[in-house]
mmCIF file of C-alpha atoms in Angstrom:
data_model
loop_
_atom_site.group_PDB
_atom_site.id
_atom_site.type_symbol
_atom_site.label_atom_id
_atom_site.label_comp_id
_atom_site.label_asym_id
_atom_site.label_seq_id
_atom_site.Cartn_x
_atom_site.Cartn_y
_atom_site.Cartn_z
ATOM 1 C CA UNK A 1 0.000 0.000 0.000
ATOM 2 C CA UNK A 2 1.414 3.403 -1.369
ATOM 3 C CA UNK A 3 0.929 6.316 1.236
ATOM 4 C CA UNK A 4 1.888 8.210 -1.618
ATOM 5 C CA UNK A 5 -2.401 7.304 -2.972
ATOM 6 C CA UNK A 6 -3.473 10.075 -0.534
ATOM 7 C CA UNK A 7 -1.927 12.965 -2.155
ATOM 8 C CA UNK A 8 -2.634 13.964 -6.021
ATOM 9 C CA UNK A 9 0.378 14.666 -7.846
ATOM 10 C CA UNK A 10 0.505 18.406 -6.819
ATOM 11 C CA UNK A 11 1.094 17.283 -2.585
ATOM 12 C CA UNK A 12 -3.049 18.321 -2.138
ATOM 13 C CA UNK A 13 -4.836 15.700 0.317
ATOM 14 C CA UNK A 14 -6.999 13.725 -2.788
ATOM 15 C CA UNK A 15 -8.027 10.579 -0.458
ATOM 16 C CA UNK A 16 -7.565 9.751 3.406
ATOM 17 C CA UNK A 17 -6.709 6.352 4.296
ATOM 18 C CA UNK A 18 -4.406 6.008 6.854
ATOM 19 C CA UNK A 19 -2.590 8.207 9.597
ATOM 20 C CA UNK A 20 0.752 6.151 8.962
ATOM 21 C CA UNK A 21 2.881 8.595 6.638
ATOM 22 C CA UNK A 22 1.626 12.022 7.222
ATOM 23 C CA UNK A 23 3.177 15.213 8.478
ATOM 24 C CA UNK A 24 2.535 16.712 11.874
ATOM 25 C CA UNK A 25 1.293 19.868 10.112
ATOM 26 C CA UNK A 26 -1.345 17.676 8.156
ATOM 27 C CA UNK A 27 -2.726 16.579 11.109
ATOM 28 C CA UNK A 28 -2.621 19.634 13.012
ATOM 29 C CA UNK A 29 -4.559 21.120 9.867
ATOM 30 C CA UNK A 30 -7.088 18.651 10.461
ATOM 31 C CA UNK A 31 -7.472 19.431 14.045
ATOM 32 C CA UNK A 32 -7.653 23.141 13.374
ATOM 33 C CA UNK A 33 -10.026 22.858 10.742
ATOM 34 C CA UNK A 34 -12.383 20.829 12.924
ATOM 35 C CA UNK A 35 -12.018 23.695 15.594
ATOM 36 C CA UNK A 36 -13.500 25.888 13.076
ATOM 37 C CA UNK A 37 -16.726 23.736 12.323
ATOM 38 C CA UNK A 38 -16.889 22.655 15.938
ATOM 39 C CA UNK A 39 -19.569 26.005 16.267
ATOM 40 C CA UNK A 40 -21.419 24.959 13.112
ATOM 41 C CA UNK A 41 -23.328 22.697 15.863
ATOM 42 C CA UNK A 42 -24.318 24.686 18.191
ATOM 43 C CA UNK A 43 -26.172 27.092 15.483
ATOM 44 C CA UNK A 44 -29.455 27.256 15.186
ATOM 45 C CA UNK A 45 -29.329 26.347 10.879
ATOM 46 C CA UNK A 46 -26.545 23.863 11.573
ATOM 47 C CA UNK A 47 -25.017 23.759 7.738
ATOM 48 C CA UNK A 48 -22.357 25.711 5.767
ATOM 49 C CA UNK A 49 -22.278 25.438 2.004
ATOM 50 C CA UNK A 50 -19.237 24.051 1.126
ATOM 51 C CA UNK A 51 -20.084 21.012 -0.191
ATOM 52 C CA UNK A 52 -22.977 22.168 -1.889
ATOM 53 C CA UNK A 53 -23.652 20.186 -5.040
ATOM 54 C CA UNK A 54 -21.438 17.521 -4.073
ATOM 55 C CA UNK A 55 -22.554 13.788 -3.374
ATOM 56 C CA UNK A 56 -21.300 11.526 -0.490
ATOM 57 C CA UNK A 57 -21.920 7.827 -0.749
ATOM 58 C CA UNK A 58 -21.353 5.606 2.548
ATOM 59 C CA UNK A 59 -20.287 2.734 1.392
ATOM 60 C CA UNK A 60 -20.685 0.111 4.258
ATOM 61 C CA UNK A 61 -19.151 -3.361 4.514
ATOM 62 C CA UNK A 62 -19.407 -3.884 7.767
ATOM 63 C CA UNK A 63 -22.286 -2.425 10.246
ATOM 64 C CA UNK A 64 -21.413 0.806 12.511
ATOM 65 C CA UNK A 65 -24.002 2.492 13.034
ATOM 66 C CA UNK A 66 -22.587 5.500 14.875
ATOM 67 C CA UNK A 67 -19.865 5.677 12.215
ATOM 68 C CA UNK A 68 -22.315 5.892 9.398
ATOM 69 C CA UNK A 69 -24.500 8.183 11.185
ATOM 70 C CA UNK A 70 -21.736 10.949 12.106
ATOM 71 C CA UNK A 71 -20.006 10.673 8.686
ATOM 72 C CA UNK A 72 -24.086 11.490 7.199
ATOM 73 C CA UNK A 73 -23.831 13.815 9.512
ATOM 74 C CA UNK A 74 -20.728 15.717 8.668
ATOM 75 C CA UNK A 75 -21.718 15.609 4.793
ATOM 76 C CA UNK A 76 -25.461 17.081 5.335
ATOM 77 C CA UNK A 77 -23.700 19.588 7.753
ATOM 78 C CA UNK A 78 -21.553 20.394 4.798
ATOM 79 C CA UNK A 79 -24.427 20.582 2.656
ATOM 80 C CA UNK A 80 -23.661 17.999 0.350
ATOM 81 C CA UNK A 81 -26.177 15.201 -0.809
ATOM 82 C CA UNK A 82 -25.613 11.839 0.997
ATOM 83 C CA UNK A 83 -26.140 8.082 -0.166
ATOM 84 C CA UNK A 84 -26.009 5.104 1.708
ATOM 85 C CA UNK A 85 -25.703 2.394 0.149
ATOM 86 C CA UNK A 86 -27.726 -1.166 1.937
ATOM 87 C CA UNK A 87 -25.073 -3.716 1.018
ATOM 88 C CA UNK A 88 -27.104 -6.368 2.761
ATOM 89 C CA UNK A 89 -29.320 -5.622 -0.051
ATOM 90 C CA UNK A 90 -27.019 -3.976 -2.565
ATOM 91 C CA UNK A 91 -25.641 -5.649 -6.252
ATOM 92 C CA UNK A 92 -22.357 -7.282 -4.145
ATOM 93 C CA UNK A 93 -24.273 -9.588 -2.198
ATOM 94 C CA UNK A 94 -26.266 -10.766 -5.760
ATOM 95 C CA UNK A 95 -22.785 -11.608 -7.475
ATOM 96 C CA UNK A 96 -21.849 -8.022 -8.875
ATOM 97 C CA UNK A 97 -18.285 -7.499 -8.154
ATOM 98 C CA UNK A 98 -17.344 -4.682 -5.805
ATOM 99 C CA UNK A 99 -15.362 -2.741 -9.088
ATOM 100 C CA UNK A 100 -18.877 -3.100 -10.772
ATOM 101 C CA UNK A 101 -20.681 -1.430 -8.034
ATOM 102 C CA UNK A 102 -17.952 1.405 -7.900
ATOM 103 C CA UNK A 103 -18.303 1.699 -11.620
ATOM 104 C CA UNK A 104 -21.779 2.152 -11.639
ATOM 105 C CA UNK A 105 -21.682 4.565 -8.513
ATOM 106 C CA UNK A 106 -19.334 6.494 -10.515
ATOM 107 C CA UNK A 107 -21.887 6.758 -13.259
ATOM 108 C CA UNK A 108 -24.424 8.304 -11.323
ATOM 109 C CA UNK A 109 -21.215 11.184 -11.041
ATOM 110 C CA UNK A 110 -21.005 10.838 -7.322
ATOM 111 C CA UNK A 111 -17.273 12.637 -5.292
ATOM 112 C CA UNK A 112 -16.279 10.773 -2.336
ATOM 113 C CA UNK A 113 -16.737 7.361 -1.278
ATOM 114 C CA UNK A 114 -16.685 6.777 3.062
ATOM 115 C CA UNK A 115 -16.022 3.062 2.547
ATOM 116 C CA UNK A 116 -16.004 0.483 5.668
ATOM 117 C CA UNK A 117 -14.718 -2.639 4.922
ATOM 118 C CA UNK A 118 -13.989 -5.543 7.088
ATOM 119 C CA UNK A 119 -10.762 -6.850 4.988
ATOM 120 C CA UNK A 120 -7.632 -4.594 5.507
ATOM 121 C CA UNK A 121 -7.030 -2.751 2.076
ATOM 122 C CA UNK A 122 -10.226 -2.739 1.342
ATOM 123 C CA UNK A 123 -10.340 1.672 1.360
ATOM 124 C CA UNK A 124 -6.644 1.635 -0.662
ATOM 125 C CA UNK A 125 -7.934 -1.118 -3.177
ATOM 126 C CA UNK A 126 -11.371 1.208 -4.062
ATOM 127 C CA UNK A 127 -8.765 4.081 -3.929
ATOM 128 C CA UNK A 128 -6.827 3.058 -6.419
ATOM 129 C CA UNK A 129 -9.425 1.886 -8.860
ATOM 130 C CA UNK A 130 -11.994 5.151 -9.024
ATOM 131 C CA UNK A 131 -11.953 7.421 -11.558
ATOM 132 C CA UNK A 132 -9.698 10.636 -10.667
ATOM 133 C CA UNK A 133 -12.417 13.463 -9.552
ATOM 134 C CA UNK A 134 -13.353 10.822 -6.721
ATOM 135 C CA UNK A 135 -12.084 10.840 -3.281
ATOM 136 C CA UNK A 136 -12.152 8.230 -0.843
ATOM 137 C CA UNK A 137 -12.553 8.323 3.105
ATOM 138 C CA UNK A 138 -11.777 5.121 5.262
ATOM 139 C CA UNK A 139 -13.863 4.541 7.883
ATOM 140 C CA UNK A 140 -12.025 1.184 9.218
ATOM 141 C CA UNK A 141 -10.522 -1.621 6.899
ATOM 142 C CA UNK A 142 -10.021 -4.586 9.134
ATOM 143 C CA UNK A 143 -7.250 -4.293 11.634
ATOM 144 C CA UNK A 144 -5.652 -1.867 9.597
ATOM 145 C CA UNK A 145 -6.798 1.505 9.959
ATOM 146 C CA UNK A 146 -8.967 3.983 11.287
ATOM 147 C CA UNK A 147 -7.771 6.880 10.365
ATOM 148 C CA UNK A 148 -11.020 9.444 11.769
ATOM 149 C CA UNK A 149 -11.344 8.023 15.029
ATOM 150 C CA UNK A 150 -7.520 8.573 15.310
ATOM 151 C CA UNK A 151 -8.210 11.959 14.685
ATOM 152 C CA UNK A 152 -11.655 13.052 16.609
ATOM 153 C CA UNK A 153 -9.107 11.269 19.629
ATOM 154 C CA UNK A 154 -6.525 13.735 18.796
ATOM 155 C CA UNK A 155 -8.996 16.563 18.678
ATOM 156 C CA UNK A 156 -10.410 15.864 21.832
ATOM 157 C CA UNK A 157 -7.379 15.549 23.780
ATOM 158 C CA UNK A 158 -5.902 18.515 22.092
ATOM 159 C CA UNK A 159 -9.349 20.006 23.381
ATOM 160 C CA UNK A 160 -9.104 19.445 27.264
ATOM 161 C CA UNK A 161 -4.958 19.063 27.277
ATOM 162 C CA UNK A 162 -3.644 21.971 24.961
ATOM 163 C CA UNK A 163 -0.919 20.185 24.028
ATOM 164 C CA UNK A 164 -0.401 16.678 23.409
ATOM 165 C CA UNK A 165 3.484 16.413 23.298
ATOM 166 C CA UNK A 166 3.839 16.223 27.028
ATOM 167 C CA UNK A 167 1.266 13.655 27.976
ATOM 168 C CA UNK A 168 1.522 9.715 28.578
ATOM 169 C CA UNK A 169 -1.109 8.078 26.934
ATOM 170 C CA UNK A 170 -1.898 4.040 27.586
ATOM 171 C CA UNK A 171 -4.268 2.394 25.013
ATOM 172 C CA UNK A 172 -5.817 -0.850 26.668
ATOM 173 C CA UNK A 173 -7.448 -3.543 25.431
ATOM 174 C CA UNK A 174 -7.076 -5.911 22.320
ATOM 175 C CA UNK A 175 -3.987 -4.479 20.624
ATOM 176 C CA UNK A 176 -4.242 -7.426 18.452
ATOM 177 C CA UNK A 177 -6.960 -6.784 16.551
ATOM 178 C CA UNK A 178 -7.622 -3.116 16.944
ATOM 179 C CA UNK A 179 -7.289 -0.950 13.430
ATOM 180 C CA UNK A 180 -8.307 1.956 15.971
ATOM 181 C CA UNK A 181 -5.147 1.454 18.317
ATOM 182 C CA UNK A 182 -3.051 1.300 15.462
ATOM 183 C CA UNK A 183 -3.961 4.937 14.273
ATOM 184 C CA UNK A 184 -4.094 6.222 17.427
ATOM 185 C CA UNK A 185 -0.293 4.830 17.926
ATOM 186 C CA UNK A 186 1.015 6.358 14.330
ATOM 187 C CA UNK A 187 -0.804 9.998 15.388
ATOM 188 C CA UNK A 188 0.208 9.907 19.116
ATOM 189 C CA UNK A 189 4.401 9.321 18.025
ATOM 190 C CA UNK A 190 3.561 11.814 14.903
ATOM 191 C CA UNK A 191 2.704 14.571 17.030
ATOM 192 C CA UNK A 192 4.705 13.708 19.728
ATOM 193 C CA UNK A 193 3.555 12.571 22.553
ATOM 194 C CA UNK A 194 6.003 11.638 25.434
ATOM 195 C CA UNK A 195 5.348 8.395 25.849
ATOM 196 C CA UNK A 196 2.587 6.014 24.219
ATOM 197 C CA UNK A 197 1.741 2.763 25.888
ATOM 198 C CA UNK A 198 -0.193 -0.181 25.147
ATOM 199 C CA UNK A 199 -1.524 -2.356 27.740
ATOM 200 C CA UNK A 200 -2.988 -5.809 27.559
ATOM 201 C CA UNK A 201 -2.915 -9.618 28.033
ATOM 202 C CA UNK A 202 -0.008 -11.343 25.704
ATOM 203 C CA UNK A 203 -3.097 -13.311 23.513
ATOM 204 C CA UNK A 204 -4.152 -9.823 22.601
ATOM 205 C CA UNK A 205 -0.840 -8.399 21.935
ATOM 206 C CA UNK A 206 0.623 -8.279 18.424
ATOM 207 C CA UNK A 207 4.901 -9.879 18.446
ATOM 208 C CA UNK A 208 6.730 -6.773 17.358
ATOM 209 C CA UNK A 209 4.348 -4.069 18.508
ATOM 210 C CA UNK A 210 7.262 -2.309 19.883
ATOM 211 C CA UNK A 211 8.761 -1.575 16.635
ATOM 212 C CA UNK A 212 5.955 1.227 16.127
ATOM 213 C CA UNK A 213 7.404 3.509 19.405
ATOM 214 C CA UNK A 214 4.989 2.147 21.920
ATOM 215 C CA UNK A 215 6.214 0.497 25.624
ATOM 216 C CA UNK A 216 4.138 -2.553 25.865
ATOM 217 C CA UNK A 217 2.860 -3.402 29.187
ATOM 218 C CA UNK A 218 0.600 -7.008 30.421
ATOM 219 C CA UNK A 219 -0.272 -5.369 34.221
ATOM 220 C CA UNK A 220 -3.173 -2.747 33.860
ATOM 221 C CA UNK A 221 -1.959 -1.473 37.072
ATOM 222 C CA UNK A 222 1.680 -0.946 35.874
ATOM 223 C CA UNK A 223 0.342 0.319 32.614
ATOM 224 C CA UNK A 224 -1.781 3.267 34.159
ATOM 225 C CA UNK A 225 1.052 4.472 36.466
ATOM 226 C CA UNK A 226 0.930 8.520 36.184
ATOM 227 C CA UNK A 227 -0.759 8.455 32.587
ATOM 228 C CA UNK A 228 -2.697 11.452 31.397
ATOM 229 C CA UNK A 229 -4.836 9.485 29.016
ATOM 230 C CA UNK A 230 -6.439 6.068 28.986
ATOM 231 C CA UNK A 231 -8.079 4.907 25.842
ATOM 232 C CA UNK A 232 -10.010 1.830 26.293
ATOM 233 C CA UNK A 233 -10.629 -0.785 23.443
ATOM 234 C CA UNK A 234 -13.692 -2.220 22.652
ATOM 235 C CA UNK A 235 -13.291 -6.153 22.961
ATOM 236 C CA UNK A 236 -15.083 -8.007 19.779
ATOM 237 C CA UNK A 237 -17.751 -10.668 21.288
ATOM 238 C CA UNK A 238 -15.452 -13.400 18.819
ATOM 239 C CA UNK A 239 -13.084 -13.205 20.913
ATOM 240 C CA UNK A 240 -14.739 -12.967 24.394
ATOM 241 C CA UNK A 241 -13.923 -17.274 24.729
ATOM 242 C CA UNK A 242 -11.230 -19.156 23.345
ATOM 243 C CA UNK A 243 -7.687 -19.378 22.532
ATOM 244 C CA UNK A 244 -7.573 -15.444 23.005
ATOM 245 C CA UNK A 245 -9.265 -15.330 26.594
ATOM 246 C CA UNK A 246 -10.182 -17.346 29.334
ATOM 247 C CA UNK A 247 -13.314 -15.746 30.237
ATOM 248 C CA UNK A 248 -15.298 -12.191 30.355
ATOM 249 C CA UNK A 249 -14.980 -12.077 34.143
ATOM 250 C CA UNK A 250 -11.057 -13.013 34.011
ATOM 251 C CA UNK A 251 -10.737 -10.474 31.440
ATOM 252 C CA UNK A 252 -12.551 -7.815 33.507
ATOM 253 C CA UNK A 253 -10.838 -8.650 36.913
ATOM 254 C CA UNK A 254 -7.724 -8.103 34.931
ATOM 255 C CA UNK A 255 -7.814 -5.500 32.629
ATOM 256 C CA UNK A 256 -11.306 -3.559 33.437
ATOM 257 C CA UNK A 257 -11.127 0.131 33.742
ATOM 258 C CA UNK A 258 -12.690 0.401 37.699
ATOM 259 C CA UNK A 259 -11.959 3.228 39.595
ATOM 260 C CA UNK A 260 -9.262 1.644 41.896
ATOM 261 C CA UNK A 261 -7.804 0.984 38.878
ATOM 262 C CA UNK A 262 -7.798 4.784 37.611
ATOM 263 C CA UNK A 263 -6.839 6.125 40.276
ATOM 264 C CA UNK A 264 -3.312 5.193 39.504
ATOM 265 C CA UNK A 265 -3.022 7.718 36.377
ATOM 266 C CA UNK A 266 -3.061 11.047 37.214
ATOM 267 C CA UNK A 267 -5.532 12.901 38.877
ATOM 268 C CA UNK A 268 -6.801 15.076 36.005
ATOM 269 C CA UNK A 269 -6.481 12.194 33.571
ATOM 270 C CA UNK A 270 -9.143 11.578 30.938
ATOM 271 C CA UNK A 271 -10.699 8.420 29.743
ATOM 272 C CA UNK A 272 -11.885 7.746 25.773
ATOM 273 C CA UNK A 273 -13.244 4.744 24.357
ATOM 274 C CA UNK A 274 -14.160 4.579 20.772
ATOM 275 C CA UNK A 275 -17.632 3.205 21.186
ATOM 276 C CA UNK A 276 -19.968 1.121 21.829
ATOM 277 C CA UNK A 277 -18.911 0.128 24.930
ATOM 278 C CA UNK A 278 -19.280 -2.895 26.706
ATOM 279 C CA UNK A 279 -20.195 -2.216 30.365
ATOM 280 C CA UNK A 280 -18.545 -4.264 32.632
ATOM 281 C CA UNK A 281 -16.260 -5.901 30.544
ATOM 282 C CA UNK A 282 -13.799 -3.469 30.002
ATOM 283 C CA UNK A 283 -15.129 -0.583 31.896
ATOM 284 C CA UNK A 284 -17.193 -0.023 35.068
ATOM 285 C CA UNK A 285 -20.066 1.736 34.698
ATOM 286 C CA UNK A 286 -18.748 4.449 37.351
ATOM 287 C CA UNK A 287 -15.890 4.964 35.408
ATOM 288 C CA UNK A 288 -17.449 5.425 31.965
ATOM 289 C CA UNK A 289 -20.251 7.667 33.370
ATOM 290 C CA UNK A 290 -17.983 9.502 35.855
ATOM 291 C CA UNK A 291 -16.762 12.968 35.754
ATOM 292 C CA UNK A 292 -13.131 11.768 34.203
ATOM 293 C CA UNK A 293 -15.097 10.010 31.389
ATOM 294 C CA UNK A 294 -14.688 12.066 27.795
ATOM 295 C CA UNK A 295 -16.573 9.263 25.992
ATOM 296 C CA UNK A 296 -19.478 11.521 24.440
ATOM 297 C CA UNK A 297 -17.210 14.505 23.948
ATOM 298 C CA UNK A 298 -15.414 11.906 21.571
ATOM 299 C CA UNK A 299 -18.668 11.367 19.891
ATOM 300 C CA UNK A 300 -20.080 15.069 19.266
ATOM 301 C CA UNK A 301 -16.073 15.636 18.085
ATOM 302 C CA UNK A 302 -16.067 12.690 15.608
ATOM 303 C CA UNK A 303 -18.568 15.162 13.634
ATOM 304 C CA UNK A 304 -16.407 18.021 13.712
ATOM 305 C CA UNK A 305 -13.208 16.036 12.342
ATOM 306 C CA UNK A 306 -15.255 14.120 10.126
ATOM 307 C CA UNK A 307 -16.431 17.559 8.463
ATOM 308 C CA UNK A 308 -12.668 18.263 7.863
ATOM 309 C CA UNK A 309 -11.621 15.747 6.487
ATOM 310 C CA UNK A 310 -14.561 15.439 3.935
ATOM 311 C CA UNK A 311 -13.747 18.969 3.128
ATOM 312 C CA UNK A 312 -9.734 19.075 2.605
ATOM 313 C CA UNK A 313 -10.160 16.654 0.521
ATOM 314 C CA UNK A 314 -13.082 17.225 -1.828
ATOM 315 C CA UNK A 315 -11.734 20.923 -1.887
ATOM 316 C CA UNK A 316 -8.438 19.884 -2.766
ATOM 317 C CA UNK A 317 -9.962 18.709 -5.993
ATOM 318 C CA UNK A 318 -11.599 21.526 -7.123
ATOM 319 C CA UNK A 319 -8.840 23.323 -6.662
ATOM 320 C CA UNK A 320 -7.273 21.249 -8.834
ATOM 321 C CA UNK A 321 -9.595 20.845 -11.060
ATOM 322 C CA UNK A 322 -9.646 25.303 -11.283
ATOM 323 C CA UNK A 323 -5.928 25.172 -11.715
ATOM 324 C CA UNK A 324 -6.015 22.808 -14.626
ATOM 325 C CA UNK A 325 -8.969 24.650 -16.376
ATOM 326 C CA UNK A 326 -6.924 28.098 -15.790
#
């Protein structure tokens, strides 16, 4: 996979796909640009016009409904029209090939794709295929990436920390498996955090993790020492039994976010989770509902940064698009 597909030939932002190769100043574009739609909310007509006249599809592989539902909402609050597309019911699941479906979409002269896919690569592969005047937004591909909930996490701790280069930050949970942790890991060392940890039981750990700047830690306890920010995982029910754990309750009693257990970060320190979370499995209740909880700050965020994105990239290409007619 080419980071180099993100960029048109010029260096504009055409598609965004994955965290892993960008600048700081990209991503503290993004952040700032989401600080300036953060408002549009909180008006009474909540819309600006800068998508006007462009069309959105969400193309989901894989169900998220709070995904789908702030990425619709970031488009309509951009004022461009939205599609999404049933693929329970769509051509793919009748035998049409996912290139057929794009080429069709693309017939009906549509401008960005938000594609969800559950194979990594899915996001690059579409990418690579559409016709040029298309961009394409992932929205999770596997264990890859998750390049927007990176981002809305970013946002929000920039929002109540100022400055993310001093903090400690521990992500717990399934490493493994998690396309969010790995984003979260490639922004936290791009922007410089002081030290990013990941925190988890050796079944859910991937061999070599350490290679991407993180200190990997198996005691929660140990983990959480003095940390600024915890950011807990959501654990797949697949992988609630099994070869990976040996029960829920085991799982909890060792790695569940309580608040004994918080109390060994620091005082101020917040707590994210990308959502939906499972209560009682890898947070208490108290803890996700209590006063050092950021959980639904990450959500009405995830609008705001979705809104950027959608915009750097679609107006990257009509800038484009003016400076070639010129």
């Amino acid at each position: 996979m080419s980071q180099n597909l993100q960029f048109d030939e010029t260096g504009r932002l055409r598609h965004f796909l994955t965290i892993e190769g960008l600048s700081r100043e990209l991503l503290i574009r993004i952040m700032d640009t989401a600080e300036s739609f953060a408002s549009v909310t909180e008006q009474q007509v909540k819309k600006v016009p800068l998508l006007r006249g462009k069309t959105v599809v969400n193309l989901f592989f894989e169900n998220s409904t709070r995904t789908r539902t702030t990425f619709e909402l970031a488009a309509k609050r951009l004022s461009a029209d939205v599609l999404n597309l049933n693929i329970a019911t769509s051509a793919t699941s009748k035998g049409e090939s996912l290139l057929d479906t794009i080429r069709n979409l693309e017939a009906m002269h549509v401008d960005m794709f938000v594609v969800r896919h559950a194979e990594s690569g899915a996001a690059h592969f579409i990418a690579r295929h559409v016709a040029p005047h298309i961009s394409v937004v992932n929205a999770g591909d596997g264990r890859h990436a998750h390049p927007t909930q990176a981002m809305l996490d970013m946002f929000t701790i920039r929002k109540i920390k100022g400055d993310i280069a001093p903090l400690k930050v521990a992500i717990v949970g399934d490493i493994l498996h998690s396309r969010v942790a790995r984003s979260e890991i490639h922004a936290l060392n791009i922007l410089g955090a002081a030290e990013v940890r990941v925190v988890g039981p050796r079944t859910l750990m991937p061999v070599g993790i350490e290679k991407l700047g993180v200190t990997v830690f198996n005691d929660l306890d140990a983990g959480l020492d003095d940390v600024d920010v915890v950011i807990m995982l959501r654990l797949q029910k697949e992988r609630m039994s099994g070869a990976f754990l040996p029960s829920v309750n085991e799982y909890f009693a060792s790695y569940g976010l309580t608040e004994a257990r918080l109390a060994k970060a620091k005082p101020d320190a917040i707590v994210m989770h990308p959502g939906p979370i499972n209560r009682g499995i890898e947070i208490d209740s108290r803890v996700a509902d209590g006063p050092q909880s950021v959980i639904l700050q990450q959500v009405s965020n995830g609008i705001a940064v979705r809104m950027a994105v959608m915009s750097m990239v679609l107006r990257g290409q009509d800038d484009l698009a003016r400076a070639e007619a010129a």
